[in-house]
PDB file of C-alpha atoms and ligand atoms in Angstrom:
ATOM      1  CA  MET Q   1     -12.732 -12.725  45.865  1.00  0.00           C
ATOM      2  CA  ARG Q   2     -10.144 -13.888  43.201  1.00  0.00           C
ATOM      3  CA  GLN Q   3      -9.252 -11.582  40.317  1.00  0.00           C
ATOM      4  CA  ARG Q   4     -10.520 -12.563  36.903  1.00  0.00           C
ATOM      5  CA  PRO Q   5      -7.530 -13.126  34.253  1.00  0.00           C
ATOM      6  CA  LYS Q   6      -7.335 -10.157  32.046  1.00  0.00           C
ATOM      7  CA  PRO Q   7      -8.965 -10.616  28.701  1.00  0.00           C
ATOM      8  CA  ARG Q   8      -6.116 -10.874  26.102  1.00  0.00           C
ATOM      9  CA  LEU Q   9      -5.621  -8.258  23.664  1.00  0.00           C
ATOM     10  CA  ARG Q  10      -6.659  -9.463  20.175  1.00  0.00           C
ATOM     11  CA  LEU Q  11      -5.666  -6.361  18.358  1.00  0.00           C
ATOM     12  CA  ARG Q  12      -1.837  -5.860  17.290  1.00  0.00           C
ATOM     13  CA  PRO Q  13      -0.442  -2.393  17.962  1.00  0.00           C
ATOM     14  CA  PRO Q  14      -0.781  -0.612  14.643  1.00  0.00           C
ATOM     15  CA  SER Q  15       2.970  -0.213  14.410  1.00  0.00           C
ATOM     16  CA  ARG Q  16       3.423  -3.887  13.727  1.00  0.00           C
ATOM     17  CA  ARG Q  17       1.086  -4.153  11.490  1.00  0.00           C
ATOM     18  CA  PRO Q  18       3.250  -3.142   8.047  1.00  0.00           C
ATOM     19  CA  ARG Q  19       5.474  -5.979   8.800  1.00  0.00           C
ATOM     20  CA  ARG Q  20       2.806  -8.252   7.730  1.00  0.00           C
ATOM     21  CA  TRP Q  21       2.749  -6.394   4.271  1.00  0.00           C
ATOM     22  CA  ALA Q  22       6.870  -7.118   3.833  1.00  0.00           C
ATOM     23  CA  ASN Q  23       5.747 -10.701   2.458  1.00  0.00           C
ATOM     24  CA  ARG Q  24       2.491  -9.485   0.951  1.00  0.00           C
ATOM     25  CA  PHE Q  25       4.073  -6.940  -0.932  1.00  0.00           C
ATOM     26  CA  SER Q  26       6.458  -9.045  -2.578  1.00  0.00           C
ATOM     27  CA  LYS Q  27       3.578 -11.424  -3.471  1.00  0.00           C
ATOM     28  CA  ARG Q  28       1.188  -8.742  -4.551  1.00  0.00           C
ATOM     29  CA  CYS Q  29       2.924  -5.860  -5.755  1.00  0.00           C
ATOM     30  CA  ALA Q  30       6.599  -6.604  -6.300  1.00  0.00           C
ATOM     31  CA  ALA Q  31       6.016  -8.149  -9.613  1.00  0.00           C
ATOM     32  CA  CYS Q  32       5.566  -4.836 -11.100  1.00  0.00           C
ATOM     33  CA  HIS Q  33       7.074  -2.483  -8.513  1.00  0.00           C
ATOM     34  CA  THR Q  34      10.256  -1.954  -6.398  1.00  0.00           C
ATOM     35  CA  ILE Q  35       9.943   0.042  -3.090  1.00  0.00           C
ATOM     36  CA  ASP Q  36      13.552   0.778  -2.502  1.00  0.00           C
ATOM     37  CA  LYS Q  37      15.331   4.034  -2.434  1.00  0.00           C
ATOM     38  CA  ASP Q  38      16.245   4.673  -6.223  1.00  0.00           C
ATOM     39  CA  GLY Q  39      14.853   1.371  -7.207  1.00  0.00           C
ATOM     40  CA  PRO Q  40      14.281   0.979 -10.820  1.00  0.00           C
ATOM     41  CA  ASN Q  41      11.109   1.400 -12.639  1.00  0.00           C
ATOM     42  CA  GLY Q  42       9.311  -2.077 -13.653  1.00  0.00           C
ATOM     43  CA  ILE Q  43       6.081  -2.781 -15.115  1.00  0.00           C
ATOM     44  CA  GLY Q  44       5.290  -0.087 -12.564  1.00  0.00           C
ATOM     45  CA  PRO Q  45       6.792   2.844 -11.200  1.00  0.00           C
ATOM     46  CA  ASN Q  46       9.189   2.908  -8.290  1.00  0.00           C
ATOM     47  CA  LEU Q  47       7.085   3.080  -4.892  1.00  0.00           C
ATOM     48  CA  HIS Q  48       9.604   4.787  -2.757  1.00  0.00           C
ATOM     49  CA  GLY Q  49       8.154   7.774  -1.137  1.00  0.00           C
ATOM     50  CA  ILE Q  50       4.765   7.392  -2.816  1.00  0.00           C
ATOM     51  CA  VAL Q  51       2.726   8.363   0.249  1.00  0.00           C
ATOM     52  CA  GLY Q  52       2.845  12.120  -0.161  1.00  0.00           C
ATOM     53  CA  ARG Q  53       4.083  12.030  -3.677  1.00  0.00           C
ATOM     54  CA  PRO Q  54       2.215  13.694  -6.811  1.00  0.00           C
ATOM     55  CA  VAL Q  55       0.171  11.407  -8.799  1.00  0.00           C
ATOM     56  CA  ALA Q  56       2.422  10.195 -12.002  1.00  0.00           C
ATOM     57  CA  SER Q  57       5.186  12.002 -10.901  1.00  0.00           C
ATOM     58  CA  HIS Q  58       8.321   9.467 -10.924  1.00  0.00           C
ATOM     59  CA  PRO Q  59      10.999  10.286 -13.338  1.00  0.00           C
ATOM     60  CA  GLY Q  60      11.306   8.099 -16.327  1.00  0.00           C
ATOM     61  CA  PHE Q  61       8.300   5.989 -16.059  1.00  0.00           C
ATOM     62  CA  ALA Q  62       5.616   6.168 -19.105  1.00  0.00           C
ATOM     63  CA  TYR Q  63       2.330   6.609 -17.357  1.00  0.00           C
ATOM     64  CA  SER Q  64      -0.922   5.850 -19.221  1.00  0.00           C
ATOM     65  CA  GLY Q  65      -2.682   9.194 -20.071  1.00  0.00           C
ATOM     66  CA  ALA Q  66      -5.548   7.917 -17.351  1.00  0.00           C
ATOM     67  CA  MET Q  67      -3.123   8.156 -14.776  1.00  0.00           C
ATOM     68  CA  LYS Q  68      -1.392  11.577 -15.775  1.00  0.00           C
ATOM     69  CA  ALA Q  69      -5.266  12.989 -16.084  1.00  0.00           C
ATOM     70  CA  LYS Q  70      -6.105  11.910 -12.343  1.00  0.00           C
ATOM     71  CA  GLY Q  71      -4.130  14.849 -10.824  1.00  0.00           C
ATOM     72  CA  GLY Q  72      -3.551  15.257  -6.920  1.00  0.00           C
ATOM     73  CA  VAL Q  73      -1.222  13.607  -4.585  1.00  0.00           C
ATOM     74  CA  TRP Q  74      -1.273  10.332  -3.129  1.00  0.00           C
ATOM     75  CA  ASP Q  75      -1.825  11.137   0.449  1.00  0.00           C
ATOM     76  CA  ALA Q  76      -3.171   8.076   2.519  1.00  0.00           C
ATOM     77  CA  ALA Q  77      -6.707   8.985   1.652  1.00  0.00           C
ATOM     78  CA  ALA Q  78      -6.193   8.817  -2.092  1.00  0.00           C
ATOM     79  CA  LEU Q  79      -4.002   5.808  -1.756  1.00  0.00           C
ATOM     80  CA  ASP Q  80      -6.937   3.978   0.442  1.00  0.00           C
ATOM     81  CA  ILE Q  81      -9.594   4.702  -2.307  1.00  0.00           C
ATOM     82  CA  TYR Q  82      -7.079   4.035  -5.177  1.00  0.00           C
ATOM     83  CA  LEU Q  83      -6.111   0.339  -3.832  1.00  0.00           C
ATOM     84  CA  ALA Q  84      -9.338  -0.787  -3.129  1.00  0.00           C
ATOM     85  CA  ASP Q  85     -10.182  -0.814  -6.887  1.00  0.00           C
ATOM     86  CA  PRO Q  86      -7.457   0.822  -9.123  1.00  0.00           C
ATOM     87  CA  MET Q  87      -9.166   0.143 -12.377  1.00  0.00           C
ATOM     88  CA  LYS Q  88     -12.521   1.674 -11.331  1.00  0.00           C
ATOM     89  CA  ILE Q  89     -11.161   4.438  -9.677  1.00  0.00           C
ATOM     90  CA  VAL Q  90      -8.779   5.165 -12.614  1.00  0.00           C
ATOM     91  CA  PRO Q  91     -10.496   3.633 -15.729  1.00  0.00           C
ATOM     92  CA  GLY Q  92      -7.831   3.011 -18.235  1.00  0.00           C
ATOM     93  CA  THR Q  93      -4.996   2.832 -15.920  1.00  0.00           C
ATOM     94  CA  ARG Q  94      -2.460   0.238 -17.050  1.00  0.00           C
ATOM     95  CA  MET Q  95      -2.064  -0.992 -13.321  1.00  0.00           C
ATOM     96  CA  ALA Q  96      -3.747  -4.371 -14.105  1.00  0.00           C
ATOM     97  CA  PHE Q  97      -4.413  -5.307 -10.236  1.00  0.00           C
ATOM     98  CA  ALA Q  98      -7.737  -6.347  -8.783  1.00  0.00           C
ATOM     99  CA  GLY Q  99      -7.273  -4.386  -5.783  1.00  0.00           C
ATOM    100  CA  VAL Q 100      -6.958  -4.863  -1.718  1.00  0.00           C
ATOM    101  CA  ILE Q 101     -10.718  -5.286  -0.921  1.00  0.00           C
ATOM    102  CA  ASP Q 102     -10.276  -5.458   3.046  1.00  0.00           C
ATOM    103  CA  ALA Q 103      -9.927  -1.650   4.724  1.00  0.00           C
ATOM    104  CA  ALA Q 104      -7.602  -2.894   7.472  1.00  0.00           C
ATOM    105  CA  ASP Q 105      -5.493  -4.427   5.057  1.00  0.00           C
ATOM    106  CA  ARG Q 106      -5.130  -1.371   2.944  1.00  0.00           C
ATOM    107  CA  GLN Q 107      -4.513   0.473   6.002  1.00  0.00           C
ATOM    108  CA  ALA Q 108      -1.476  -1.675   6.890  1.00  0.00           C
ATOM    109  CA  LEU Q 109      -0.425  -1.630   3.245  1.00  0.00           C
ATOM    110  CA  ILE Q 110      -0.083   1.901   3.402  1.00  0.00           C
ATOM    111  CA  LEU Q 111       1.815   1.997   6.549  1.00  0.00           C
ATOM    112  CA  TYR Q 112       3.999  -0.466   5.112  1.00  0.00           C
ATOM    113  CA  LEU Q 113       4.778   1.672   1.928  1.00  0.00           C
ATOM    114  CA  GLU Q 114       5.073   4.659   4.596  1.00  0.00           C
ATOM    115  CA  ASP Q 115       7.588   2.559   6.460  1.00  0.00           C
ATOM    116  CA  GLN Q 116       9.679   1.629   3.456  1.00  0.00           C
ATOM    117  CA  SER Q 117      10.092   5.413   2.398  1.00  0.00           C
ATOM    118  CA  LYS Q 118      11.806   6.331   5.502  1.00  0.00           C
TER     119      LYS Q 118
HETATM  120  C1  LIG T   1       0.336  -5.972 -13.068  1.00  0.00           C
HETATM  121  C2  LIG T   1       1.440  -5.118 -12.496  1.00  0.00           C
HETATM  122  C3  LIG T   1       1.018  -4.577 -11.235  1.00  0.00           C
HETATM  123  C4  LIG T   1       0.563  -5.087 -10.284  1.00  0.00           C
HETATM  124  C5  LIG T   1       0.646  -6.240  -9.439  1.00  0.00           C
HETATM  125  C6  LIG T   1       0.378  -3.670  -9.435  1.00  0.00           C
HETATM  126  N1  LIG T   1       0.666  -2.443  -9.818  1.00  0.00           N
HETATM  127 FE1  LIG T   1       0.489  -0.686  -9.143  1.00  0.00          FE
HETATM  128  N2  LIG T   1       1.043   0.117 -11.245  1.00  0.00           N
HETATM  129  C7  LIG T   1       1.082  -0.613 -12.177  1.00  0.00           C
HETATM  130  C8  LIG T   1       1.345   0.119 -13.127  1.00  0.00           C
HETATM  131  C9  LIG T   1       1.631  -0.039 -14.614  1.00  0.00           C
HETATM  132  C10 LIG T   1       1.259   1.494 -12.763  1.00  0.00           C
HETATM  133  C11 LIG T   1       1.066   2.799 -13.788  1.00  0.00           C
HETATM  134  C12 LIG T   1      -0.192   3.013 -14.054  1.00  0.00           C
HETATM  135  C13 LIG T   1      -0.748   4.073 -15.170  1.00  0.00           C
HETATM  136  O1  LIG T   1       0.139   4.572 -15.578  1.00  0.00           O
HETATM  137  O2  LIG T   1      -1.817   3.804 -15.455  1.00  0.00           O
HETATM  138  C14 LIG T   1       1.052   1.416 -11.538  1.00  0.00           C
HETATM  139  C15 LIG T   1       0.647   2.612 -10.638  1.00  0.00           C
HETATM  140  C16 LIG T   1       0.750   2.342  -9.040  1.00  0.00           C
HETATM  141  C17 LIG T   1       0.636   3.586  -8.217  1.00  0.00           C
HETATM  142  C18 LIG T   1       0.583   5.141  -8.881  1.00  0.00           C
HETATM  143  C19 LIG T   1       2.002   5.428  -8.873  1.00  0.00           C
HETATM  144  C20 LIG T   1       2.470   7.016  -9.263  1.00  0.00           C
HETATM  145  O3  LIG T   1       3.574   7.136  -9.341  1.00  0.00           O
HETATM  146  O4  LIG T   1       1.487   7.786  -9.461  1.00  0.00           O
HETATM  147  C21 LIG T   1       0.568   3.009  -7.125  1.00  0.00           C
HETATM  148  C22 LIG T   1       0.297   3.891  -5.693  1.00  0.00           C
HETATM  149  C23 LIG T   1       0.753   1.789  -7.211  1.00  0.00           C
HETATM  150  N3  LIG T   1       0.645   1.283  -8.327  1.00  0.00           N
HETATM  151  C24 LIG T   1       0.591   1.007  -5.996  1.00  0.00           C
HETATM  152  C25 LIG T   1       0.593  -0.553  -5.951  1.00  0.00           C
HETATM  153  C26 LIG T   1       0.466  -1.548  -4.921  1.00  0.00           C
HETATM  154  C27 LIG T   1       0.709  -1.201  -3.455  1.00  0.00           C
HETATM  155  C28 LIG T   1       0.615  -2.692  -5.466  1.00  0.00           C
HETATM  156  C29 LIG T   1       0.429  -4.127  -4.556  1.00  0.00           C
HETATM  157  C30 LIG T   1      -0.838  -4.058  -3.829  1.00  0.00           C
HETATM  158  C31 LIG T   1       0.317  -2.570  -6.769  1.00  0.00           C
HETATM  159  N4  LIG T   1       0.699  -1.216  -7.234  1.00  0.00           N
HETATM  160  C32 LIG T   1       0.339  -3.652  -7.750  1.00  0.00           C
HETATM  161  C33 LIG T   1       1.450  -1.946 -12.320  1.00  0.00           C
HETATM  162  C34 LIG T   1       1.001  -2.563 -11.318  1.00  0.00           C
END
């Protein structure tokens, strides 16, 4: 009996996913944010080390009252919730961004943010 060909794996290994976001970050976030170490603040704060950073804690950035009042730490779970719908999760935020709707997309984005902070 001949062996059947193995089904092709459709999922990419998670470690390769953040790479897709290199391009997307520049399209969707870089108008307002830098991610490189010691990068300047723009319309939004520099995001280097954002995963695990306390909310509204980047020196030299003037956060909105809404963001300062949020409290907590940007762990992966908090980022996942926020990035889905920023203006709903932090009403009054100055981050005028509609959100990343797809959950797998957000996951990849958060991995990318983590990756860029190494
Ligand atoms: C139109 C400009 C703009 C875009 C586009 C934008 N942001 Fe922001 N972002 C801001 C501003 C402004 C703030 C500060 C919000 C405040 O103080 O209310 C912010 C805050 C944040 C914070 C919280 C930072 C902290 O130090 O507490 C995160 C995380 C963040 N943005 C991630 C992203 C990501 C990821 C993208 C792309 C998917 C993105 N932003 C797109 C303007 C933007």
